[in-house]
Amino acid sequence: MKSVAKSIGIVTILMLFSRVLSLISSSVYAAKFGRTIEMEIYSFSLQVPLIIFNSLGTALATVVIPIFSGHITTGKNERAYRFADKIITITVVLTLAFSVLCILATPLITYLIPKFRNQNYELTVFALRVMFPIMIFYGLNYILQGILQSFGKFNMPALVSLPSSLIVILYSLFLSQRFGVKGLVVATFIGLTTQALILIPPIFKTEYRYSPSLIFKDQDIITAAKLVPPVLIGTSAYSVNMLFNNIFCTRFEENTVFMMNWVQNLVLYAVLAFVYSVTAVIFPKLTMHAAQNDMAGFKSSLVKILSSVTYILIPVTAGFIAVRYQLIELLIKWGKINQDDVNFAAVLMALYCIGIVGFGLKEVLDRAFYSLKDTKKPAINGVIMMLINISLSLIFSRFIGVFGIPLAYSISSLSGSLILVFLIRKKIGNLGLRSFGINSIKVFGASAVMFLLVVGISMFLDNFSFGMFLIDRCIKLFIPVVLGASSYFLVTYFMKVEEANDMLGKVLSKLPVKRRIS
């Protein structure tokens, strides 16, 4: 378990660094271009290929890792390599064909978004056509990450977005005034292609060498073909969710798509870097427990990881809500972003934060099912979440407008995680969740104490000015955050929450201690 914990720690740090740079990237171009119709189109064109491909990408990840990793674990390396050859070939052919189809259908796609078609049709068509081929590189990215993770190499997959973020930052700072939003679209495309390309050198450091293969009559391909459809159904439900949210946003008068996606990336993608780093390391481990029919080890690992996720994400939820104004002001309140934009984003952020814990638990539980080669239950749950999200969005939007979208999304995430807890207990029996429940109550109480402390400190600091705006905003954000996090840790430690004791033990073990000479 020490090696697993160390791997999770390293991957978490690398992924957080990568996510922070990605956040800086989006903040830079947000401030440079502002909340305009052109940025609405850019944001939409960036999200649509990702949303469309997400279904296939998740299916690839959940199929490639168990089959490829299973063969590597049992010493059947050549069989694993042949399987990878075929999966890569199929994926490139399919994504290439689908990209061409989408490019040809772009004028028809614009009918889904009359606001963009009427106001800036040319930019909409250009942006979508440039972005659609990125699906080819998304496919390679998912597969190559799965191969590297199966070899126990987690560091480079955690850093895939690093060069992409740097390219967009450099463009926004030095070329944005000359080439505008069209140039940003091209720079983003170039950056996203690097996410797959930088994984090729680490692949060459393994024994695997890709060799194109069009012979698909293979037992592993047949097994994958049986596993993929249920995963596609579940992830397609998620994709429909996100596509609905993006299209529905365009129906409102305000320019909401760009800010909605920016806040969603800030809350869900940046925060859940922790969850993704955990699942990247724990998924192969759960798969091995399942392959060896070690259900005691499987349950123990799953409950431990669920406890760790809630220990982190419950206070993160409270903290984000408490300092949302300070965080948004620090990140984007400069350039063309004004106070009204900050206020709008702050409400969106609070509503998205409600679903953080649900989204995190869902990611872990989905992979628990996938490691058991059960793809049907997550698929059914995905459809249920989609129906909840769309229904609640339509209902809430009548009363609170565009803010009904993030609220509905959060409620659907929480609902989905609860359904998965029920389903996993039904599948593998009692998980011993009593201690997990008691720990969660303690964590919730400690988070409430932290929230009140952070809000109080923030209100006190608002009465002072600390010089230039950057220093002022940093002080007003980081002092409450540091004091709040410290208070949370202390409260959970004295409440004897296991994760707090584990963290303290790991820190103390790293400190130099004088050995007594016997």
Short mmCIF file of C-alpha atoms in Angstrom, two decimals:
data_model
loop_
_atom_site.label_atom_id
_atom_site.label_comp_id
_atom_site.label_asym_id
_atom_site.label_seq_id
_atom_site.Cartn_x
_atom_site.Cartn_y
_atom_site.Cartn_z
CA MET A 1 0.00 0.00 0.00
CA LYS A 2 2.96 2.37 0.59
CA SER A 3 4.02 2.15 -3.04
CA VAL A 4 0.43 2.80 -4.18
CA ALA A 5 0.13 5.79 -1.83
CA LYS A 6 3.45 7.14 -3.09
CA SER A 7 2.35 6.72 -6.72
CA ILE A 8 -0.95 8.48 -6.00
CA GLY A 9 0.92 11.31 -4.26
CA ILE A 10 3.35 11.85 -7.15
CA VAL A 11 0.64 11.61 -9.81
CA THR A 12 -1.60 13.99 -7.84
CA ILE A 13 1.17 16.60 -7.64
CA LEU A 14 1.98 16.27 -11.35
CA MET A 15 -1.66 16.38 -12.37
CA LEU A 16 -2.38 19.35 -10.10
CA PHE A 17 0.57 21.18 -11.66
CA SER A 18 -0.74 20.33 -15.11
CA ARG A 19 -4.28 21.42 -14.19
CA VAL A 20 -3.07 24.66 -12.62
CA LEU A 21 -1.22 25.53 -15.83
CA SER A 22 -4.36 24.66 -17.81
CA LEU A 23 -6.33 26.95 -15.50
CA ILE A 24 -3.81 29.75 -16.04
CA SER A 25 -4.12 29.19 -19.78
CA SER A 26 -7.91 29.56 -19.75
CA SER A 27 -7.67 32.57 -17.42
CA VAL A 28 -5.20 34.33 -19.74
CA TYR A 29 -7.33 33.99 -22.87
CA ALA A 30 -10.49 34.79 -20.88
CA ALA A 31 -9.03 38.13 -19.79
CA LYS A 32 -7.53 38.82 -23.23
CA PHE A 33 -10.73 38.28 -25.23
CA GLY A 34 -13.49 38.84 -22.67
CA ARG A 35 -17.06 37.55 -22.58
CA THR A 36 -17.96 38.08 -26.25
CA ILE A 37 -19.91 36.21 -28.93
CA GLU A 38 -16.59 35.23 -30.56
CA MET A 39 -15.44 33.57 -27.34
CA GLU A 40 -18.83 31.87 -27.05
CA ILE A 41 -18.21 30.32 -30.47
CA TYR A 42 -14.64 29.37 -29.54
CA SER A 43 -15.75 27.71 -26.32
CA PHE A 44 -18.55 25.84 -28.08
CA SER A 45 -16.26 24.61 -30.89
CA LEU A 46 -13.72 23.43 -28.30
CA GLN A 47 -16.31 21.53 -26.28
CA VAL A 48 -18.29 19.83 -29.07
CA PRO A 49 -15.53 17.47 -30.36
CA LEU A 50 -14.56 16.65 -26.78
CA ILE A 51 -18.17 15.95 -25.82
CA ILE A 52 -18.77 13.82 -28.93
CA PHE A 53 -15.55 11.87 -28.49
CA ASN A 54 -15.87 11.43 -24.72
CA SER A 55 -18.09 8.39 -25.21
CA LEU A 56 -15.58 6.52 -27.35
CA GLY A 57 -12.65 7.76 -25.26
CA THR A 58 -14.05 6.46 -22.00
CA ALA A 59 -14.97 3.18 -23.68
CA LEU A 60 -11.38 2.88 -24.94
CA ALA A 61 -9.92 3.58 -21.51
CA THR A 62 -12.19 1.13 -19.73
CA VAL A 63 -11.63 -1.61 -22.32
CA VAL A 64 -7.91 -1.14 -23.05
CA ILE A 65 -6.69 -0.99 -19.45
CA PRO A 66 -8.34 -4.21 -18.14
CA ILE A 67 -7.52 -6.34 -21.22
CA PHE A 68 -4.03 -4.96 -21.93
CA SER A 69 -3.10 -4.77 -18.23
CA GLY A 70 -4.46 -8.26 -17.62
CA HIS A 71 -2.18 -9.74 -20.27
CA ILE A 72 0.85 -7.79 -19.04
CA THR A 73 0.19 -8.95 -15.44
CA THR A 74 0.00 -12.60 -16.50
CA GLY A 75 3.14 -12.37 -18.68
CA LYS A 76 1.29 -12.53 -22.02
CA ASN A 77 3.07 -9.47 -23.39
CA GLU A 78 2.96 -10.43 -27.07
CA ARG A 79 -0.78 -10.96 -26.90
CA ALA A 80 -1.17 -7.58 -25.19
CA TYR A 81 0.89 -5.89 -27.92
CA ARG A 82 -1.14 -7.48 -30.74
CA PHE A 83 -4.33 -6.29 -29.04
CA ALA A 84 -2.95 -2.74 -28.76
CA ASP A 85 -1.97 -2.75 -32.46
CA LYS A 86 -5.53 -3.58 -33.47
CA ILE A 87 -7.17 -1.12 -31.07
CA ILE A 88 -4.96 1.75 -32.26
CA THR A 89 -5.64 0.93 -35.92
CA ILE A 90 -9.40 0.71 -35.40
CA THR A 91 -9.48 3.94 -33.41
CA VAL A 92 -7.48 5.96 -35.96
CA VAL A 93 -9.64 4.72 -38.85
CA LEU A 94 -12.92 5.38 -37.03
CA THR A 95 -12.00 8.82 -35.67
CA LEU A 96 -10.59 9.89 -39.05
CA ALA A 97 -13.79 8.86 -40.82
CA PHE A 98 -15.97 10.47 -38.16
CA SER A 99 -13.95 13.71 -38.26
CA VAL A 100 -14.44 13.95 -42.04
CA LEU A 101 -18.15 13.29 -41.63
CA CYS A 102 -18.48 16.01 -38.98
CA ILE A 103 -16.54 18.51 -41.10
CA LEU A 104 -18.90 17.90 -44.04
CA ALA A 105 -21.94 18.18 -41.73
CA THR A 106 -20.78 21.41 -40.03
CA PRO A 107 -23.30 23.68 -41.85
CA LEU A 108 -26.10 21.42 -40.61
CA ILE A 109 -24.73 21.44 -37.04
CA THR A 110 -25.00 25.24 -36.95
CA TYR A 111 -28.80 24.92 -37.14
CA LEU A 112 -28.68 23.61 -33.55
CA ILE A 113 -27.33 27.00 -32.47
CA PRO A 114 -29.28 29.74 -34.31
CA LYS A 115 -27.62 32.43 -32.17
CA PHE A 116 -24.19 31.63 -33.63
CA ARG A 117 -25.57 30.99 -37.12
CA ASN A 118 -27.23 34.40 -37.20
CA GLN A 119 -24.47 36.47 -35.57
CA ASN A 120 -21.19 34.95 -36.83
CA TYR A 121 -21.77 32.01 -39.14
CA GLU A 122 -18.33 32.15 -40.79
CA LEU A 123 -16.39 31.92 -37.51
CA THR A 124 -18.68 29.14 -36.25
CA VAL A 125 -18.06 26.96 -39.32
CA PHE A 126 -14.32 27.70 -39.29
CA ALA A 127 -13.90 26.89 -35.58
CA LEU A 128 -15.87 23.64 -35.73
CA ARG A 129 -14.06 22.41 -38.84
CA VAL A 130 -10.65 23.12 -37.32
CA MET A 131 -11.53 21.40 -34.04
CA PHE A 132 -13.26 18.23 -35.28
CA PRO A 133 -10.01 16.43 -36.40
CA ILE A 134 -8.72 16.72 -32.84
CA MET A 135 -10.82 13.60 -32.13
CA ILE A 136 -8.10 11.53 -33.83
CA PHE A 137 -5.54 12.72 -31.29
CA TYR A 138 -8.00 12.32 -28.41
CA GLY A 139 -8.26 8.64 -29.40
CA LEU A 140 -4.51 8.13 -29.44
CA ASN A 141 -4.21 10.00 -26.14
CA TYR A 142 -6.66 7.68 -24.35
CA ILE A 143 -5.01 4.50 -25.66
CA LEU A 144 -1.41 5.55 -25.06
CA GLN A 145 -2.24 6.67 -21.52
CA GLY A 146 -3.85 3.28 -20.87
CA ILE A 147 -0.78 1.44 -22.16
CA LEU A 148 1.64 3.50 -20.06
CA GLN A 149 -0.50 3.13 -16.93
CA SER A 150 -0.58 -0.63 -17.48
CA PHE A 151 3.23 -0.59 -17.39
CA GLY A 152 3.06 1.35 -14.10
CA LYS A 153 4.16 4.61 -15.75
CA PHE A 154 1.81 7.30 -14.44
CA ASN A 155 3.92 10.47 -14.53
CA MET A 156 3.83 11.41 -18.22
CA PRO A 157 0.08 10.73 -18.62
CA ALA A 158 -0.45 13.16 -15.73
CA LEU A 159 1.41 15.88 -17.66
CA VAL A 160 -0.20 15.50 -21.09
CA SER A 161 -1.90 18.91 -21.02
CA LEU A 162 1.29 20.79 -20.12
CA PRO A 163 2.55 21.68 -23.64
CA SER A 164 -1.00 22.41 -24.80
CA SER A 165 -1.45 24.97 -22.03
CA LEU A 166 1.92 26.59 -22.75
CA ILE A 167 1.10 26.98 -26.46
CA VAL A 168 -2.22 28.70 -25.71
CA ILE A 169 -0.64 30.97 -23.06
CA LEU A 170 2.14 32.07 -25.45
CA TYR A 171 -0.36 32.72 -28.24
CA SER A 172 -2.67 34.73 -25.96
CA LEU A 173 0.18 36.89 -24.64
CA PHE A 174 2.08 37.58 -27.86
CA LEU A 175 -0.10 36.92 -30.92
CA SER A 176 -3.73 37.39 -29.84
CA GLN A 177 -3.97 41.04 -30.94
CA ARG A 178 -2.72 40.17 -34.44
CA PHE A 179 -4.70 37.00 -35.21
CA GLY A 180 -7.66 37.24 -32.80
CA VAL A 181 -10.04 34.38 -31.97
CA LYS A 182 -9.38 32.56 -35.26
CA GLY A 183 -5.73 32.32 -34.29
CA LEU A 184 -6.73 31.08 -30.84
CA VAL A 185 -8.71 28.26 -32.48
CA VAL A 186 -5.65 27.18 -34.50
CA ALA A 187 -3.30 27.50 -31.50
CA THR A 188 -5.67 25.37 -29.41
CA PHE A 189 -5.78 22.71 -32.13
CA ILE A 190 -1.97 22.59 -32.31
CA GLY A 191 -1.76 22.42 -28.52
CA LEU A 192 -4.27 19.58 -28.22
CA THR A 193 -2.43 17.46 -30.81
CA THR A 194 0.63 17.50 -28.54
CA GLN A 195 -1.30 15.70 -25.80
CA ALA A 196 -1.00 12.47 -27.80
CA LEU A 197 2.34 13.18 -29.47
CA ILE A 198 4.28 13.67 -26.21
CA LEU A 199 3.24 10.19 -25.08
CA ILE A 200 5.07 8.53 -27.99
CA PRO A 201 8.63 8.90 -26.52
CA PRO A 202 7.64 7.24 -23.19
CA ILE A 203 5.98 4.43 -25.17
CA PHE A 204 9.32 3.84 -26.93
CA LYS A 205 10.93 3.36 -23.51
CA THR A 206 8.73 0.28 -23.05
CA GLU A 207 8.97 -2.95 -25.02
CA TYR A 208 5.87 -2.11 -27.06
CA ARG A 209 6.25 -1.08 -30.73
CA TYR A 210 3.17 -0.28 -32.77
CA SER A 211 2.62 -2.30 -35.93
CA PRO A 212 -0.54 -1.57 -37.99
CA SER A 213 -2.91 -4.51 -37.96
CA LEU A 214 -6.15 -4.97 -39.88
CA ILE A 215 -6.75 -8.55 -38.73
CA PHE A 216 -9.63 -8.09 -36.31
CA LYS A 217 -10.74 -11.71 -35.84
CA ASP A 218 -9.21 -12.01 -32.41
CA GLN A 219 -10.61 -13.18 -29.06
CA ASP A 220 -9.55 -9.98 -27.29
CA ILE A 221 -11.20 -7.82 -29.95
CA ILE A 222 -14.38 -9.90 -29.62
CA THR A 223 -14.25 -9.45 -25.82
CA ALA A 224 -13.73 -5.71 -26.24
CA ALA A 225 -16.58 -5.50 -28.74
CA LYS A 226 -18.89 -7.06 -26.15
CA LEU A 227 -17.74 -4.65 -23.42
CA VAL A 228 -17.83 -1.45 -25.48
CA PRO A 229 -21.58 -1.03 -26.27
CA PRO A 230 -22.77 -0.73 -22.64
CA VAL A 231 -19.93 1.70 -21.88
CA LEU A 232 -20.86 3.72 -24.97
CA ILE A 233 -24.46 3.92 -23.80
CA GLY A 234 -23.45 5.18 -20.35
CA THR A 235 -20.87 7.66 -21.58
CA SER A 236 -23.11 8.76 -24.46
CA ALA A 237 -25.65 9.73 -21.83
CA TYR A 238 -22.97 11.92 -20.23
CA SER A 239 -22.09 13.39 -23.63
CA VAL A 240 -25.74 14.14 -24.38
CA ASN A 241 -25.87 15.82 -20.95
CA MET A 242 -22.96 18.11 -21.74
CA LEU A 243 -24.06 18.78 -25.32
CA PHE A 244 -27.54 19.66 -24.08
CA ASN A 245 -26.07 22.03 -21.48
CA ASN A 246 -23.92 23.80 -24.09
CA ILE A 247 -26.72 24.14 -26.66
CA PHE A 248 -29.27 25.14 -24.03
CA CYS A 249 -26.91 27.90 -22.84
CA THR A 250 -27.04 29.53 -26.26
CA ARG A 251 -30.80 30.04 -25.86
CA PHE A 252 -30.25 32.72 -23.22
CA GLU A 253 -29.58 36.35 -24.10
CA GLU A 254 -26.39 36.63 -22.04
CA ASN A 255 -23.13 35.25 -23.45
CA THR A 256 -23.13 32.27 -21.11
CA VAL A 257 -21.42 29.36 -22.93
CA PHE A 258 -17.88 30.65 -22.46
CA MET A 259 -18.27 31.51 -18.76
CA MET A 260 -20.22 28.32 -18.07
CA ASN A 261 -17.46 26.17 -19.56
CA TRP A 262 -14.74 28.18 -17.83
CA VAL A 263 -16.34 27.75 -14.41
CA GLN A 264 -17.05 24.09 -15.06
CA ASN A 265 -13.41 23.51 -15.99
CA LEU A 266 -12.29 25.38 -12.89
CA VAL A 267 -14.50 23.43 -10.50
CA LEU A 268 -14.78 19.98 -12.02
CA TYR A 269 -11.60 19.49 -14.04
CA ALA A 270 -9.13 21.34 -11.81
CA VAL A 271 -10.49 20.03 -8.51
CA LEU A 272 -11.11 16.51 -9.74
CA ALA A 273 -7.50 16.23 -10.91
CA PHE A 274 -7.14 14.57 -7.52
CA VAL A 275 -9.84 12.02 -8.33
CA TYR A 276 -8.44 11.24 -11.77
CA SER A 277 -4.94 10.74 -10.36
CA VAL A 278 -6.39 8.37 -7.75
CA THR A 279 -8.42 6.38 -10.28
CA ALA A 280 -5.46 6.20 -12.69
CA VAL A 281 -3.44 4.40 -10.00
CA ILE A 282 -6.20 2.44 -8.27
CA PHE A 283 -8.03 1.18 -11.39
CA PRO A 284 -5.31 -1.34 -12.40
CA LYS A 285 -5.09 -2.41 -8.74
CA LEU A 286 -8.85 -3.02 -8.52
CA THR A 287 -8.64 -4.87 -11.84
CA MET A 288 -5.95 -7.18 -10.43
CA HIS A 289 -8.01 -7.86 -7.26
CA ALA A 290 -10.97 -8.73 -9.47
CA ALA A 291 -8.88 -10.94 -11.79
CA GLN A 292 -7.54 -12.86 -8.78
CA ASN A 293 -11.05 -13.09 -7.28
CA ASP A 294 -9.73 -11.36 -4.16
CA MET A 295 -12.98 -9.67 -3.17
CA ALA A 296 -11.79 -8.89 0.37
CA GLY A 297 -8.87 -6.93 -1.06
CA PHE A 298 -11.17 -5.35 -3.65
CA LYS A 299 -13.63 -4.13 -0.99
CA SER A 300 -10.87 -2.89 1.30
CA SER A 301 -9.19 -0.90 -1.50
CA LEU A 302 -12.50 0.54 -2.69
CA VAL A 303 -13.68 1.69 0.75
CA LYS A 304 -10.27 3.18 1.49
CA ILE A 305 -10.28 5.18 -1.72
CA LEU A 306 -13.89 6.34 -1.19
CA SER A 307 -12.90 7.59 2.26
CA SER A 308 -9.89 9.43 0.86
CA VAL A 309 -11.98 11.06 -1.86
CA THR A 310 -14.63 12.33 0.57
CA TYR A 311 -11.95 13.50 3.02
CA ILE A 312 -10.56 15.78 0.29
CA LEU A 313 -13.65 16.75 -1.71
CA ILE A 314 -16.09 17.72 1.07
CA PRO A 315 -13.80 20.47 2.44
CA VAL A 316 -12.86 21.46 -1.12
CA THR A 317 -16.56 22.01 -1.83
CA ALA A 318 -16.95 24.18 1.26
CA GLY A 319 -13.72 26.03 0.55
CA PHE A 320 -14.57 26.81 -3.05
CA ILE A 321 -17.95 28.21 -2.08
CA ALA A 322 -16.40 30.30 0.72
CA VAL A 323 -13.69 31.95 -1.44
CA ARG A 324 -15.34 31.86 -4.87
CA TYR A 325 -15.33 35.66 -5.34
CA GLN A 326 -11.70 36.01 -4.27
CA LEU A 327 -10.61 33.11 -6.53
CA ILE A 328 -12.44 34.36 -9.62
CA GLU A 329 -11.21 37.93 -9.11
CA LEU A 330 -7.62 36.72 -8.85
CA LEU A 331 -7.86 34.53 -11.96
CA ILE A 332 -9.78 36.61 -14.48
CA LYS A 333 -10.75 40.05 -13.16
CA TRP A 334 -8.33 41.88 -15.38
CA GLY A 335 -8.26 42.79 -19.05
CA LYS A 336 -11.79 42.63 -20.48
CA ILE A 337 -13.47 40.82 -17.56
CA ASN A 338 -15.51 43.16 -15.32
CA GLN A 339 -17.28 42.87 -11.95
CA ASP A 340 -20.57 41.79 -13.54
CA ASP A 341 -18.73 38.86 -15.17
CA VAL A 342 -17.21 37.97 -11.78
CA ASN A 343 -20.61 38.05 -10.05
CA PHE A 344 -22.13 35.88 -12.77
CA ALA A 345 -19.28 33.36 -12.57
CA ALA A 346 -19.47 33.26 -8.75
CA VAL A 347 -23.10 32.13 -8.81
CA LEU A 348 -22.32 29.47 -11.42
CA MET A 349 -19.39 28.28 -9.32
CA ALA A 350 -21.43 27.90 -6.13
CA LEU A 351 -24.00 25.82 -7.99
CA TYR A 352 -21.40 23.59 -9.66
CA CYS A 353 -19.64 23.07 -6.31
CA ILE A 354 -22.72 21.34 -4.92
CA GLY A 355 -22.00 18.36 -7.19
CA ILE A 356 -18.24 17.97 -6.60
CA VAL A 357 -18.52 15.07 -4.14
CA GLY A 358 -21.10 13.29 -6.29
CA PHE A 359 -18.99 13.62 -9.41
CA GLY A 360 -15.87 12.36 -7.61
CA LEU A 361 -17.57 9.33 -6.07
CA LYS A 362 -19.18 8.49 -9.41
CA GLU A 363 -15.77 8.42 -11.12
CA VAL A 364 -14.40 5.99 -8.52
CA LEU A 365 -17.47 3.74 -8.51
CA ASP A 366 -17.66 3.64 -12.31
CA ARG A 367 -14.13 2.25 -12.39
CA ALA A 368 -14.95 -0.24 -9.65
CA PHE A 369 -17.65 -1.67 -11.92
CA TYR A 370 -15.39 -1.57 -14.97
CA SER A 371 -12.67 -3.50 -13.09
CA LEU A 372 -15.31 -6.17 -12.42
CA LYS A 373 -16.05 -6.12 -16.18
CA ASP A 374 -19.57 -4.91 -15.46
CA THR A 375 -20.25 -2.07 -17.87
CA LYS A 376 -24.05 -2.30 -17.88
CA LYS A 377 -24.79 -0.79 -14.47
CA PRO A 378 -22.72 2.39 -15.03
CA ALA A 379 -24.46 2.67 -18.43
CA ILE A 380 -27.91 2.47 -16.86
CA ASN A 381 -26.85 4.98 -14.22
CA GLY A 382 -25.55 7.32 -16.94
CA VAL A 383 -28.92 7.29 -18.69
CA ILE A 384 -30.72 8.01 -15.41
CA MET A 385 -28.37 10.92 -14.70
CA MET A 386 -28.96 12.29 -18.20
CA LEU A 387 -32.74 12.21 -17.73
CA ILE A 388 -32.45 13.87 -14.31
CA ASN A 389 -30.15 16.59 -15.66
CA ILE A 390 -32.26 17.45 -18.72
CA SER A 391 -35.55 17.36 -16.82
CA LEU A 392 -34.30 19.52 -13.94
CA SER A 393 -32.57 21.97 -16.32
CA LEU A 394 -35.84 22.57 -18.15
CA ILE A 395 -37.72 22.98 -14.86
CA PHE A 396 -35.18 25.13 -12.97
CA SER A 397 -34.49 27.42 -15.96
CA ARG A 398 -38.09 28.64 -15.78
CA PHE A 399 -37.42 30.05 -12.31
CA ILE A 400 -33.71 30.92 -12.18
CA GLY A 401 -32.76 31.12 -15.87
CA VAL A 402 -29.34 29.90 -16.94
CA PHE A 403 -28.40 29.11 -13.32
CA GLY A 404 -30.75 26.13 -13.51
CA ILE A 405 -28.20 24.32 -15.72
CA PRO A 406 -25.34 23.97 -13.17
CA LEU A 407 -27.83 23.26 -10.35
CA ALA A 408 -29.45 20.45 -12.34
CA TYR A 409 -26.03 19.05 -13.27
CA SER A 410 -24.93 18.97 -9.61
CA ILE A 411 -28.12 17.26 -8.46
CA SER A 412 -27.82 14.65 -11.21
CA SER A 413 -24.19 13.94 -10.16
CA LEU A 414 -25.17 13.45 -6.52
CA SER A 415 -28.08 11.23 -7.53
CA GLY A 416 -25.85 9.14 -9.79
CA SER A 417 -23.28 8.52 -7.06
CA LEU A 418 -25.95 7.38 -4.60
CA ILE A 419 -27.40 4.99 -7.18
CA LEU A 420 -23.93 3.51 -7.81
CA VAL A 421 -23.34 2.97 -4.08
CA PHE A 422 -26.58 0.99 -3.93
CA LEU A 423 -25.67 -1.01 -7.04
CA ILE A 424 -22.12 -1.88 -5.95
CA ARG A 425 -23.38 -3.11 -2.57
CA LYS A 426 -25.95 -5.23 -4.35
CA LYS A 427 -23.24 -6.71 -6.62
CA ILE A 428 -20.43 -7.52 -4.17
CA GLY A 429 -22.17 -7.46 -0.81
CA ASN A 430 -21.67 -5.39 2.31
CA LEU A 431 -18.75 -2.99 2.00
CA GLY A 432 -18.58 -2.13 5.69
CA LEU A 433 -19.72 1.42 5.01
CA ARG A 434 -20.67 2.13 8.64
CA SER A 435 -17.21 3.45 9.50
CA PHE A 436 -17.14 5.29 6.17
CA GLY A 437 -20.45 6.97 7.06
CA ILE A 438 -19.23 8.00 10.54
CA ASN A 439 -16.03 9.40 9.03
CA SER A 440 -18.05 11.33 6.45
CA ILE A 441 -20.18 12.93 9.17
CA LYS A 442 -17.02 14.01 11.02
CA VAL A 443 -15.55 15.38 7.79
CA PHE A 444 -18.76 17.29 7.05
CA GLY A 445 -18.75 18.82 10.53
CA ALA A 446 -15.08 19.82 10.26
CA SER A 447 -15.79 21.32 6.82
CA ALA A 448 -18.63 23.40 8.27
CA VAL A 449 -16.27 24.77 10.95
CA MET A 450 -13.71 25.55 8.25
CA PHE A 451 -16.34 27.28 6.09
CA LEU A 452 -17.43 29.62 8.90
CA LEU A 453 -13.81 30.43 9.75
CA VAL A 454 -12.89 31.18 6.12
CA VAL A 455 -15.95 33.39 5.59
CA GLY A 456 -15.17 35.29 8.80
CA ILE A 457 -11.52 35.85 7.87
CA SER A 458 -12.51 36.93 4.35
CA MET A 459 -15.00 39.49 5.68
CA PHE A 460 -12.34 40.85 8.04
CA LEU A 461 -9.71 41.14 5.28
CA ASP A 462 -12.16 42.94 2.99
CA ASN A 463 -11.83 45.96 5.30
CA PHE A 464 -8.18 46.41 4.32
CA SER A 465 -6.17 47.15 1.20
CA PHE A 466 -2.72 45.60 0.69
CA GLY A 467 -1.21 47.68 -2.09
CA MET A 468 -1.21 46.70 -5.78
CA PHE A 469 -4.16 44.62 -6.93
CA LEU A 470 -2.27 41.33 -7.49
CA ILE A 471 -0.76 41.32 -3.96
CA ASP A 472 -4.09 42.42 -2.48
CA ARG A 473 -6.02 39.61 -4.21
CA CYS A 474 -3.42 36.97 -3.34
CA ILE A 475 -3.48 37.92 0.36
CA LYS A 476 -7.28 37.94 0.47
CA LEU A 477 -7.42 34.50 -1.13
CA PHE A 478 -4.48 32.57 0.31
CA ILE A 479 -4.66 33.65 3.96
CA PRO A 480 -8.25 32.36 4.38
CA VAL A 481 -7.39 29.22 2.38
CA VAL A 482 -4.28 28.35 4.42
CA LEU A 483 -5.94 29.05 7.78
CA GLY A 484 -9.09 27.21 6.71
CA ALA A 485 -7.18 24.13 5.50
CA SER A 486 -5.11 24.08 8.70
CA SER A 487 -8.22 24.30 10.87
CA TYR A 488 -9.86 21.48 8.89
CA PHE A 489 -6.87 19.20 9.35
CA LEU A 490 -6.63 19.94 13.08
CA VAL A 491 -10.34 19.36 13.68
CA THR A 492 -10.35 16.06 11.77
CA TYR A 493 -7.16 14.97 13.56
CA PHE A 494 -8.66 15.55 17.00
CA MET A 495 -11.87 13.87 15.85
CA LYS A 496 -9.67 10.84 15.03
CA VAL A 497 -10.49 10.72 11.33
CA GLU A 498 -8.26 8.00 9.90
CA GLU A 499 -7.12 9.97 6.85
CA ALA A 500 -5.88 12.85 9.04
CA ASN A 501 -3.84 10.45 11.16
CA ASP A 502 -2.43 8.83 8.02
CA MET A 503 -1.41 12.21 6.60
CA LEU A 504 0.32 13.24 9.82
CA GLY A 505 2.10 9.90 10.02
CA LYS A 506 3.43 10.26 6.47
CA VAL A 507 4.67 13.80 7.18
CA LEU A 508 6.39 12.76 10.41
CA SER A 509 8.00 9.78 8.70
CA LYS A 510 9.73 12.16 6.27
CA LEU A 511 11.23 14.31 9.05
CA PRO A 512 14.84 13.65 10.05
CA VAL A 513 15.00 11.90 13.43
CA LYS A 514 18.15 11.33 15.42
CA ARG A 515 18.70 7.65 16.01
CA ARG A 516 19.71 6.54 19.42
CA ILE A 517 22.94 4.56 19.58
CA SER A 518 22.21 1.40 21.48
#
